[in-house]
Each structure stands twice: as structure tokens, then as C-alpha cells.
Amino acid sequence: MDTADSPLTYRDATDADVDALVALIESAYRGDASRAGWTTEADILEGQRTDPQGVLEVVKAPDGRLLTVERDGRIVACCQLEHRGAHAYFGMFAVSPALQGEGLGKAIIAEAERQARATWGATEMHMTVISVREDLIAWYERRGYRRTGETTPFPYGDERFGIPQRDDLRFELLVKPLV
């Protein structure tokens, strides 16, 4: 039985998890199903958020891992951790929309930070967030991340990242010290 009191278990994703992870990520960010949670990007992007090849690349990455989070044997969340020298990169973060708002995100990001410090000795965590996602950026700021003002362009024209519904999208780098 799935209950909010059941413990979370963390493990590295395997090839066998790819389809379930793609479904989770898509449900958290795209389409009507994503509107059940607050992390939806459905109003700014249509199309896919990821695909099996993209997820498999993260699973197989030599300097990274796709941390899979389970409750009662069911995948409920995931996040990418990548070792990049003195810092780690945090990405591909998804929590099942039906479980958002229960504190899972806070617990998972804290565990990801702990693992980045313990495994790689990372002194900072970096991530990029679509700059118009003010509510999401504010959530990360409450977790200790700071906006750097450093941006990179959104990959317009590459439908692997979705179909933009506005022309002002870019990624902003957020950073948090881990020491």
C-alpha cells in the first residue's frame, strides 16, 4: 500500500527503468497529467520533455547517475547527478504529480546533495532552470540555491526539448555551496 509514511529508497537507475522514468518525467512536466502537480511546464512548452534515448544516456553516463527514488517498490521520483570537477550538476528532477506538495522534493534534493558531497567531494551543486519558472526558482532559493544571472539559450528548433509556446525562454544557472 502506498502511504505518505512509507520510507523512500534510493538507487541508481538501470536500463530496465528507462520506460518508467520517461513516463514519470513526462507526467511531471508535460500535458494535462502534469497539471495535477505544480512543476508543470505545459503552459510554456508542448511536446516531449525527454525520450528513452535521453534517459538511457543519463543512466549510462560514466561521470553521472540517475538517482531513482522508490516508495513501496514503485518509482515516485528521480534526479540526475553528474560529476563536473569541483561541482555536481543536478537535473532531470521529477516527482510524481500526485505526490507533489508532500515534502518529497525537499527530501530528495537533500539526499542528492549529500550523495554529491560524499561520492565526489563536490563543493557546489549547479542546476539550470528555465528563467520564466519563477515559482520553481523561488522553491530552489528556499533550499539555499542562488540565482547567478548567468543564462544559456533555450534550444529552439530542437523538439527533443519540447515545443516552446513563447519566445523568451532561456536557462538560468542556480548554484548552492555544499560545504
Short mmCIF file of N, CA and C in Angstrom, two decimals:
data_model
loop_
_atom_site.label_atom_id
_atom_site.label_comp_id
_atom_site.label_asym_id
_atom_site.label_seq_id
_atom_site.Cartn_x
_atom_site.Cartn_y
_atom_site.Cartn_z
N MET A 1 0.84 -1.18 0.00
CA MET A 1 0.00 0.00 0.00
C MET A 1 0.88 1.24 0.00
N ASP A 2 0.52 2.21 -0.82
CA ASP A 2 1.30 3.43 -0.95
C ASP A 2 0.82 4.44 0.09
N THR A 3 1.66 4.74 1.04
CA THR A 3 1.28 5.72 2.04
C THR A 3 2.37 6.77 2.16
N ALA A 4 1.98 7.94 2.60
CA ALA A 4 2.93 9.03 2.75
C ALA A 4 3.97 8.73 3.82
N ASP A 5 3.68 7.77 4.71
CA ASP A 5 4.61 7.45 5.78
C ASP A 5 5.65 6.41 5.37
N SER A 6 5.45 5.77 4.23
CA SER A 6 6.41 4.75 3.78
C SER A 6 7.74 5.40 3.47
N PRO A 7 8.83 4.71 3.80
CA PRO A 7 10.15 5.30 3.55
C PRO A 7 10.48 5.35 2.06
N LEU A 8 11.33 6.30 1.73
CA LEU A 8 11.85 6.39 0.37
C LEU A 8 13.12 5.55 0.28
N THR A 9 13.31 4.89 -0.84
CA THR A 9 14.56 4.18 -1.09
C THR A 9 15.19 4.78 -2.33
N TYR A 10 16.51 4.86 -2.31
CA TYR A 10 17.28 5.48 -3.38
C TYR A 10 18.17 4.43 -4.01
N ARG A 11 18.22 4.43 -5.34
CA ARG A 11 19.13 3.53 -6.04
C ARG A 11 19.44 4.12 -7.41
N ASP A 12 20.49 3.64 -8.02
CA ASP A 12 20.82 4.07 -9.37
C ASP A 12 19.88 3.40 -10.36
N ALA A 13 19.43 4.16 -11.34
CA ALA A 13 18.56 3.62 -12.38
C ALA A 13 19.33 2.60 -13.21
N THR A 14 18.58 1.66 -13.77
CA THR A 14 19.14 0.67 -14.69
C THR A 14 18.41 0.80 -16.03
N ASP A 15 18.91 0.09 -17.02
CA ASP A 15 18.27 0.07 -18.34
C ASP A 15 16.79 -0.30 -18.21
N ALA A 16 16.48 -1.21 -17.31
CA ALA A 16 15.10 -1.70 -17.16
C ALA A 16 14.15 -0.61 -16.65
N ASP A 17 14.68 0.47 -16.09
CA ASP A 17 13.85 1.55 -15.53
C ASP A 17 13.50 2.62 -16.56
N VAL A 18 14.13 2.59 -17.72
CA VAL A 18 14.03 3.71 -18.65
C VAL A 18 12.58 4.08 -19.00
N ASP A 19 11.77 3.12 -19.39
CA ASP A 19 10.40 3.44 -19.79
C ASP A 19 9.60 4.05 -18.64
N ALA A 20 9.75 3.50 -17.44
CA ALA A 20 9.04 4.04 -16.28
C ALA A 20 9.53 5.45 -15.95
N LEU A 21 10.82 5.70 -16.11
CA LEU A 21 11.36 7.03 -15.82
C LEU A 21 10.90 8.05 -16.85
N VAL A 22 10.86 7.67 -18.13
CA VAL A 22 10.36 8.59 -19.16
C VAL A 22 8.91 8.96 -18.84
N ALA A 23 8.10 7.97 -18.48
CA ALA A 23 6.69 8.23 -18.14
C ALA A 23 6.58 9.16 -16.93
N LEU A 24 7.41 8.95 -15.92
CA LEU A 24 7.40 9.81 -14.73
C LEU A 24 7.76 11.25 -15.10
N ILE A 25 8.85 11.42 -15.83
CA ILE A 25 9.33 12.77 -16.20
C ILE A 25 8.28 13.49 -17.05
N GLU A 26 7.73 12.79 -18.02
CA GLU A 26 6.70 13.40 -18.86
C GLU A 26 5.49 13.80 -18.03
N SER A 27 5.09 12.94 -17.08
CA SER A 27 3.90 13.23 -16.26
C SER A 27 4.11 14.44 -15.36
N ALA A 28 5.36 14.69 -14.97
CA ALA A 28 5.65 15.80 -14.07
C ALA A 28 5.72 17.15 -14.78
N TYR A 29 5.97 17.13 -16.10
CA TYR A 29 6.23 18.39 -16.80
C TYR A 29 5.33 18.69 -17.98
N ARG A 30 4.75 17.68 -18.61
CA ARG A 30 4.04 17.92 -19.87
C ARG A 30 2.60 17.42 -19.83
N GLY A 31 1.78 18.07 -20.62
CA GLY A 31 0.41 17.61 -20.82
C GLY A 31 -0.49 17.84 -19.63
N ASP A 32 -1.74 17.44 -19.79
CA ASP A 32 -2.74 17.66 -18.76
C ASP A 32 -2.42 16.94 -17.46
N ALA A 33 -1.81 15.75 -17.54
CA ALA A 33 -1.48 15.00 -16.32
C ALA A 33 -0.55 15.82 -15.42
N SER A 34 0.34 16.61 -16.02
CA SER A 34 1.29 17.39 -15.23
C SER A 34 0.61 18.50 -14.43
N ARG A 35 -0.58 18.88 -14.83
CA ARG A 35 -1.28 19.96 -14.13
C ARG A 35 -1.74 19.55 -12.73
N ALA A 36 -1.69 18.27 -12.42
CA ALA A 36 -2.02 17.80 -11.07
C ALA A 36 -0.96 18.25 -10.07
N GLY A 37 0.24 18.50 -10.53
CA GLY A 37 1.33 18.98 -9.68
C GLY A 37 1.62 20.43 -10.00
N TRP A 38 2.58 21.02 -9.30
CA TRP A 38 2.89 22.42 -9.52
C TRP A 38 4.12 22.62 -10.39
N THR A 39 4.79 21.54 -10.80
CA THR A 39 6.01 21.68 -11.59
C THR A 39 5.76 21.69 -13.10
N THR A 40 4.50 21.68 -13.50
CA THR A 40 4.18 21.60 -14.92
C THR A 40 4.84 22.72 -15.75
N GLU A 41 5.23 22.36 -16.95
CA GLU A 41 5.70 23.33 -17.94
C GLU A 41 4.72 23.40 -19.10
N ALA A 42 3.53 22.82 -18.92
CA ALA A 42 2.56 22.68 -20.01
C ALA A 42 2.16 24.01 -20.64
N ASP A 43 2.23 25.10 -19.89
CA ASP A 43 1.85 26.40 -20.45
C ASP A 43 2.97 27.07 -21.24
N ILE A 44 4.19 26.60 -21.08
CA ILE A 44 5.30 27.23 -21.81
C ILE A 44 5.93 26.30 -22.85
N LEU A 45 5.72 24.99 -22.69
CA LEU A 45 6.30 24.02 -23.63
C LEU A 45 5.31 22.91 -23.91
N GLU A 46 5.21 22.54 -25.17
CA GLU A 46 4.45 21.36 -25.55
C GLU A 46 5.42 20.32 -26.06
N GLY A 47 4.90 19.16 -26.44
CA GLY A 47 5.78 18.11 -26.94
C GLY A 47 6.45 17.39 -25.80
N GLN A 48 7.51 16.70 -26.09
CA GLN A 48 8.17 15.86 -25.09
C GLN A 48 9.11 16.63 -24.20
N ARG A 49 9.36 16.10 -23.00
CA ARG A 49 10.36 16.64 -22.08
C ARG A 49 11.65 15.84 -22.24
N THR A 50 11.49 14.55 -22.49
CA THR A 50 12.64 13.67 -22.70
C THR A 50 12.17 12.48 -23.51
N ASP A 51 13.08 11.57 -23.77
CA ASP A 51 12.73 10.36 -24.50
C ASP A 51 13.61 9.22 -23.99
N PRO A 52 13.30 7.98 -24.38
CA PRO A 52 14.09 6.85 -23.87
C PRO A 52 15.59 6.98 -24.13
N GLN A 53 15.98 7.49 -25.28
CA GLN A 53 17.40 7.65 -25.58
C GLN A 53 18.06 8.64 -24.63
N GLY A 54 17.37 9.77 -24.37
CA GLY A 54 17.92 10.77 -23.46
C GLY A 54 18.08 10.24 -22.05
N VAL A 55 17.10 9.49 -21.58
CA VAL A 55 17.18 8.92 -20.23
C VAL A 55 18.27 7.86 -20.18
N LEU A 56 18.36 7.03 -21.20
CA LEU A 56 19.39 5.98 -21.22
C LEU A 56 20.79 6.60 -21.23
N GLU A 57 20.97 7.71 -21.92
CA GLU A 57 22.27 8.39 -21.92
C GLU A 57 22.66 8.81 -20.51
N VAL A 58 21.69 9.27 -19.73
CA VAL A 58 21.99 9.68 -18.34
C VAL A 58 22.30 8.44 -17.50
N VAL A 59 21.54 7.37 -17.70
CA VAL A 59 21.77 6.12 -16.95
C VAL A 59 23.18 5.59 -17.22
N LYS A 60 23.64 5.69 -18.46
CA LYS A 60 24.93 5.12 -18.88
C LYS A 60 26.11 6.08 -18.71
N ALA A 61 25.86 7.34 -18.40
CA ALA A 61 26.93 8.34 -18.33
C ALA A 61 28.01 7.91 -17.35
N PRO A 62 29.28 7.93 -17.79
CA PRO A 62 30.36 7.48 -16.92
C PRO A 62 30.59 8.38 -15.70
N ASP A 63 30.28 9.66 -15.81
CA ASP A 63 30.51 10.59 -14.70
C ASP A 63 29.22 11.01 -14.01
N GLY A 64 28.19 10.16 -14.13
CA GLY A 64 26.94 10.54 -13.53
C GLY A 64 26.08 9.36 -13.17
N ARG A 65 24.91 9.69 -12.71
CA ARG A 65 23.95 8.67 -12.33
C ARG A 65 22.56 9.27 -12.38
N LEU A 66 21.58 8.41 -12.57
CA LEU A 66 20.19 8.83 -12.49
C LEU A 66 19.64 8.19 -11.23
N LEU A 67 19.53 9.00 -10.20
CA LEU A 67 19.07 8.52 -8.91
C LEU A 67 17.57 8.28 -8.99
N THR A 68 17.18 7.05 -8.71
CA THR A 68 15.78 6.64 -8.78
C THR A 68 15.26 6.51 -7.35
N VAL A 69 14.09 7.09 -7.12
CA VAL A 69 13.51 7.12 -5.79
C VAL A 69 12.23 6.29 -5.81
N GLU A 70 12.17 5.34 -4.87
CA GLU A 70 11.01 4.46 -4.81
C GLU A 70 10.33 4.56 -3.45
N ARG A 71 9.04 4.31 -3.48
CA ARG A 71 8.26 4.16 -2.25
C ARG A 71 7.38 2.93 -2.47
N ASP A 72 7.46 2.00 -1.56
CA ASP A 72 6.68 0.76 -1.67
C ASP A 72 6.92 0.05 -3.00
N GLY A 73 8.17 0.07 -3.46
CA GLY A 73 8.54 -0.64 -4.68
C GLY A 73 8.13 0.04 -5.97
N ARG A 74 7.61 1.25 -5.89
CA ARG A 74 7.16 1.97 -7.08
C ARG A 74 8.03 3.23 -7.25
N ILE A 75 8.46 3.49 -8.49
CA ILE A 75 9.25 4.69 -8.76
C ILE A 75 8.35 5.91 -8.61
N VAL A 76 8.75 6.83 -7.73
CA VAL A 76 7.96 8.03 -7.47
C VAL A 76 8.70 9.32 -7.82
N ALA A 77 10.02 9.22 -8.04
CA ALA A 77 10.81 10.41 -8.35
C ALA A 77 12.16 9.99 -8.92
N CYS A 78 12.85 10.98 -9.50
CA CYS A 78 14.21 10.73 -9.98
C CYS A 78 14.95 12.06 -10.08
N CYS A 79 16.27 11.97 -10.16
CA CYS A 79 17.09 13.14 -10.44
C CYS A 79 18.44 12.69 -10.98
N GLN A 80 18.97 13.50 -11.84
CA GLN A 80 20.28 13.27 -12.42
C GLN A 80 21.34 13.94 -11.56
N LEU A 81 22.42 13.23 -11.33
CA LEU A 81 23.60 13.80 -10.69
C LEU A 81 24.78 13.55 -11.62
N GLU A 82 25.53 14.60 -11.90
CA GLU A 82 26.69 14.47 -12.78
C GLU A 82 27.90 15.12 -12.13
N HIS A 83 29.00 14.41 -12.10
CA HIS A 83 30.25 14.91 -11.52
C HIS A 83 30.94 15.80 -12.54
N ARG A 84 31.14 17.05 -12.19
CA ARG A 84 31.80 18.02 -13.08
C ARG A 84 32.92 18.73 -12.32
N GLY A 85 33.93 17.97 -11.98
CA GLY A 85 35.06 18.57 -11.26
C GLY A 85 34.69 18.88 -9.82
N ALA A 86 34.87 20.14 -9.40
CA ALA A 86 34.60 20.53 -8.02
C ALA A 86 33.10 20.63 -7.73
N HIS A 87 32.29 20.65 -8.78
CA HIS A 87 30.85 20.74 -8.53
C HIS A 87 30.12 19.56 -9.16
N ALA A 88 28.87 19.41 -8.74
CA ALA A 88 27.99 18.40 -9.32
C ALA A 88 26.84 19.13 -10.00
N TYR A 89 26.30 18.51 -11.03
CA TYR A 89 25.15 19.06 -11.73
C TYR A 89 23.91 18.27 -11.35
N PHE A 90 22.84 18.98 -11.05
CA PHE A 90 21.57 18.39 -10.66
C PHE A 90 20.57 18.67 -11.77
N GLY A 91 19.96 17.63 -12.29
CA GLY A 91 19.00 17.83 -13.38
C GLY A 91 18.00 16.70 -13.44
N MET A 92 17.18 16.74 -14.47
CA MET A 92 16.17 15.71 -14.74
C MET A 92 15.40 15.34 -13.47
N PHE A 93 15.06 16.34 -12.68
CA PHE A 93 14.38 16.15 -11.41
C PHE A 93 12.88 16.05 -11.66
N ALA A 94 12.28 14.97 -11.21
CA ALA A 94 10.85 14.78 -11.38
C ALA A 94 10.28 14.06 -10.17
N VAL A 95 9.15 14.55 -9.70
CA VAL A 95 8.38 13.91 -8.64
C VAL A 95 6.98 13.66 -9.21
N SER A 96 6.45 12.49 -8.97
CA SER A 96 5.10 12.17 -9.45
C SER A 96 4.13 13.29 -9.07
N PRO A 97 3.37 13.82 -10.05
CA PRO A 97 2.46 14.94 -9.74
C PRO A 97 1.49 14.64 -8.60
N ALA A 98 1.04 13.41 -8.48
CA ALA A 98 0.09 13.05 -7.42
C ALA A 98 0.72 13.15 -6.04
N LEU A 99 2.06 13.15 -5.96
CA LEU A 99 2.75 13.18 -4.67
C LEU A 99 3.42 14.52 -4.38
N GLN A 100 3.31 15.47 -5.31
CA GLN A 100 3.93 16.77 -5.08
C GLN A 100 3.22 17.49 -3.95
N GLY A 101 3.99 18.28 -3.22
CA GLY A 101 3.43 19.02 -2.09
C GLY A 101 3.49 18.27 -0.78
N GLU A 102 4.10 17.08 -0.79
CA GLU A 102 4.20 16.27 0.43
C GLU A 102 5.59 16.31 1.06
N GLY A 103 6.49 17.13 0.51
CA GLY A 103 7.84 17.22 1.05
C GLY A 103 8.84 16.27 0.41
N LEU A 104 8.41 15.49 -0.58
CA LEU A 104 9.34 14.57 -1.23
C LEU A 104 10.49 15.32 -1.91
N GLY A 105 10.16 16.39 -2.60
CA GLY A 105 11.19 17.15 -3.30
C GLY A 105 12.29 17.62 -2.38
N LYS A 106 11.91 18.15 -1.22
CA LYS A 106 12.90 18.62 -0.24
C LYS A 106 13.80 17.47 0.20
N ALA A 107 13.20 16.32 0.49
CA ALA A 107 13.98 15.17 0.95
C ALA A 107 14.92 14.67 -0.14
N ILE A 108 14.43 14.64 -1.37
CA ILE A 108 15.24 14.10 -2.46
C ILE A 108 16.40 15.02 -2.81
N ILE A 109 16.17 16.32 -2.86
CA ILE A 109 17.27 17.23 -3.19
C ILE A 109 18.32 17.21 -2.08
N ALA A 110 17.88 17.08 -0.83
CA ALA A 110 18.84 16.99 0.28
C ALA A 110 19.69 15.72 0.16
N GLU A 111 19.06 14.61 -0.21
CA GLU A 111 19.81 13.36 -0.40
C GLU A 111 20.75 13.47 -1.59
N ALA A 112 20.31 14.10 -2.67
CA ALA A 112 21.17 14.28 -3.85
C ALA A 112 22.41 15.11 -3.48
N GLU A 113 22.21 16.16 -2.70
CA GLU A 113 23.33 16.99 -2.27
C GLU A 113 24.28 16.18 -1.38
N ARG A 114 23.71 15.40 -0.46
CA ARG A 114 24.53 14.57 0.42
C ARG A 114 25.36 13.59 -0.40
N GLN A 115 24.73 12.94 -1.37
CA GLN A 115 25.45 11.97 -2.19
C GLN A 115 26.53 12.63 -3.04
N ALA A 116 26.27 13.82 -3.57
CA ALA A 116 27.28 14.52 -4.38
C ALA A 116 28.51 14.87 -3.53
N ARG A 117 28.27 15.27 -2.28
CA ARG A 117 29.39 15.56 -1.37
C ARG A 117 30.14 14.28 -1.02
N ALA A 118 29.39 13.25 -0.63
CA ALA A 118 30.02 12.01 -0.14
C ALA A 118 30.72 11.24 -1.26
N THR A 119 30.12 11.17 -2.42
CA THR A 119 30.67 10.36 -3.51
C THR A 119 31.79 11.05 -4.25
N TRP A 120 31.61 12.34 -4.54
CA TRP A 120 32.57 13.05 -5.40
C TRP A 120 33.31 14.17 -4.68
N GLY A 121 32.95 14.45 -3.45
CA GLY A 121 33.57 15.58 -2.76
C GLY A 121 33.16 16.92 -3.35
N ALA A 122 32.01 16.97 -4.00
CA ALA A 122 31.54 18.20 -4.64
C ALA A 122 31.35 19.29 -3.58
N THR A 123 31.79 20.49 -3.92
CA THR A 123 31.65 21.62 -3.00
C THR A 123 30.50 22.55 -3.40
N GLU A 124 29.95 22.34 -4.60
CA GLU A 124 28.80 23.11 -5.06
C GLU A 124 27.89 22.21 -5.88
N MET A 125 26.61 22.56 -5.88
CA MET A 125 25.65 21.92 -6.77
C MET A 125 25.19 22.99 -7.76
N HIS A 126 25.20 22.64 -9.03
CA HIS A 126 24.73 23.54 -10.08
C HIS A 126 23.49 22.94 -10.72
N MET A 127 22.62 23.80 -11.21
CA MET A 127 21.47 23.36 -11.99
C MET A 127 21.07 24.49 -12.91
N THR A 128 20.32 24.15 -13.94
CA THR A 128 19.75 25.19 -14.79
C THR A 128 18.23 25.04 -14.76
N VAL A 129 17.56 26.18 -14.72
CA VAL A 129 16.10 26.24 -14.66
C VAL A 129 15.65 27.24 -15.71
N ILE A 130 14.55 26.94 -16.38
CA ILE A 130 14.00 27.89 -17.35
C ILE A 130 13.67 29.18 -16.59
N SER A 131 14.24 30.28 -17.05
CA SER A 131 14.22 31.53 -16.28
C SER A 131 12.82 32.07 -15.99
N VAL A 132 11.82 31.73 -16.79
CA VAL A 132 10.47 32.23 -16.53
C VAL A 132 9.73 31.40 -15.48
N ARG A 133 10.36 30.36 -14.98
CA ARG A 133 9.74 29.50 -13.96
C ARG A 133 9.98 30.09 -12.57
N GLU A 134 9.43 31.25 -12.32
CA GLU A 134 9.69 31.99 -11.08
C GLU A 134 9.31 31.20 -9.83
N ASP A 135 8.18 30.47 -9.87
CA ASP A 135 7.76 29.70 -8.70
C ASP A 135 8.75 28.58 -8.39
N LEU A 136 9.25 27.95 -9.42
CA LEU A 136 10.23 26.87 -9.23
C LEU A 136 11.56 27.43 -8.74
N ILE A 137 12.01 28.53 -9.32
CA ILE A 137 13.25 29.16 -8.87
C ILE A 137 13.13 29.58 -7.40
N ALA A 138 11.98 30.13 -7.02
CA ALA A 138 11.77 30.51 -5.61
C ALA A 138 11.86 29.29 -4.70
N TRP A 139 11.33 28.15 -5.15
CA TRP A 139 11.41 26.91 -4.36
C TRP A 139 12.87 26.52 -4.15
N TYR A 140 13.67 26.59 -5.21
CA TYR A 140 15.09 26.27 -5.09
C TYR A 140 15.81 27.29 -4.20
N GLU A 141 15.43 28.54 -4.29
CA GLU A 141 16.06 29.56 -3.43
C GLU A 141 15.78 29.25 -1.96
N ARG A 142 14.60 28.75 -1.66
CA ARG A 142 14.29 28.36 -0.27
C ARG A 142 15.12 27.16 0.17
N ARG A 143 15.69 26.42 -0.75
CA ARG A 143 16.57 25.29 -0.44
C ARG A 143 18.04 25.73 -0.41
N GLY A 144 18.32 27.02 -0.57
CA GLY A 144 19.69 27.53 -0.48
C GLY A 144 20.38 27.80 -1.81
N TYR A 145 19.68 27.65 -2.91
CA TYR A 145 20.27 27.94 -4.22
C TYR A 145 20.17 29.43 -4.49
N ARG A 146 21.13 29.96 -5.26
CA ARG A 146 21.07 31.37 -5.60
C ARG A 146 21.12 31.53 -7.11
N ARG A 147 20.42 32.53 -7.56
CA ARG A 147 20.43 32.87 -8.99
C ARG A 147 21.78 33.51 -9.30
N THR A 148 22.38 33.13 -10.41
CA THR A 148 23.67 33.70 -10.79
C THR A 148 23.51 34.79 -11.84
N GLY A 149 22.38 34.83 -12.52
CA GLY A 149 22.21 35.77 -13.63
C GLY A 149 22.84 35.25 -14.91
N GLU A 150 23.56 34.14 -14.80
CA GLU A 150 24.21 33.54 -15.97
C GLU A 150 23.17 32.69 -16.71
N THR A 151 22.97 32.99 -17.99
CA THR A 151 21.96 32.27 -18.76
C THR A 151 22.56 31.64 -20.00
N THR A 152 21.88 30.62 -20.48
CA THR A 152 22.21 29.99 -21.75
C THR A 152 20.92 29.92 -22.56
N PRO A 153 21.04 29.95 -23.88
CA PRO A 153 19.84 29.97 -24.72
C PRO A 153 19.05 28.66 -24.63
N PHE A 154 17.75 28.78 -24.78
CA PHE A 154 16.90 27.59 -24.92
C PHE A 154 17.13 27.04 -26.33
N PRO A 155 17.17 25.71 -26.49
CA PRO A 155 17.44 25.12 -27.81
C PRO A 155 16.21 25.15 -28.72
N TYR A 156 15.83 26.35 -29.13
CA TYR A 156 14.69 26.49 -30.06
C TYR A 156 14.97 25.68 -31.31
N GLY A 157 13.94 25.01 -31.80
CA GLY A 157 14.07 24.22 -33.02
C GLY A 157 14.46 22.78 -32.79
N ASP A 158 14.84 22.42 -31.55
CA ASP A 158 15.19 21.04 -31.22
C ASP A 158 14.04 20.46 -30.40
N GLU A 159 13.15 19.74 -31.07
CA GLU A 159 11.94 19.25 -30.41
C GLU A 159 12.20 18.20 -29.35
N ARG A 160 13.45 17.72 -29.23
CA ARG A 160 13.77 16.80 -28.13
C ARG A 160 13.56 17.49 -26.79
N PHE A 161 13.60 18.82 -26.76
CA PHE A 161 13.45 19.59 -25.53
C PHE A 161 12.07 20.21 -25.40
N GLY A 162 11.18 19.90 -26.34
CA GLY A 162 9.84 20.45 -26.30
C GLY A 162 9.62 21.49 -27.38
N ILE A 163 8.38 21.89 -27.50
CA ILE A 163 7.98 22.90 -28.50
C ILE A 163 7.59 24.15 -27.73
N PRO A 164 8.46 25.18 -27.75
CA PRO A 164 8.20 26.39 -26.96
C PRO A 164 6.92 27.10 -27.38
N GLN A 165 6.20 27.62 -26.38
CA GLN A 165 4.98 28.38 -26.62
C GLN A 165 5.21 29.87 -26.44
N ARG A 166 6.45 30.26 -26.23
CA ARG A 166 6.82 31.67 -26.10
C ARG A 166 8.26 31.83 -26.58
N ASP A 167 8.65 33.07 -26.86
CA ASP A 167 9.96 33.29 -27.49
C ASP A 167 11.01 33.87 -26.55
N ASP A 168 10.74 33.83 -25.23
CA ASP A 168 11.68 34.43 -24.28
C ASP A 168 12.31 33.41 -23.33
N LEU A 169 12.36 32.16 -23.74
CA LEU A 169 12.88 31.12 -22.85
C LEU A 169 14.40 31.07 -22.88
N ARG A 170 14.99 30.89 -21.71
CA ARG A 170 16.42 30.66 -21.57
C ARG A 170 16.62 29.91 -20.26
N PHE A 171 17.77 29.32 -20.09
CA PHE A 171 18.10 28.61 -18.85
C PHE A 171 18.95 29.52 -17.98
N GLU A 172 18.64 29.55 -16.69
CA GLU A 172 19.46 30.30 -15.74
C GLU A 172 20.17 29.33 -14.82
N LEU A 173 21.43 29.60 -14.57
CA LEU A 173 22.24 28.79 -13.68
C LEU A 173 21.95 29.16 -12.23
N LEU A 174 21.62 28.15 -11.43
CA LEU A 174 21.46 28.30 -9.98
C LEU A 174 22.57 27.50 -9.32
N VAL A 175 23.11 28.02 -8.22
CA VAL A 175 24.25 27.40 -7.55
C VAL A 175 24.01 27.38 -6.05
N LYS A 176 24.46 26.28 -5.42
CA LYS A 176 24.40 26.18 -3.97
C LYS A 176 25.72 25.62 -3.45
N PRO A 177 26.35 26.28 -2.47
CA PRO A 177 27.54 25.70 -1.83
C PRO A 177 27.13 24.46 -1.03
N LEU A 178 27.96 23.43 -1.09
CA LEU A 178 27.66 22.20 -0.37
C LEU A 178 28.54 21.99 0.85
N VAL A 179 29.32 22.97 1.19
CA VAL A 179 30.19 22.82 2.36
C VAL A 179 29.83 23.81 3.44
#
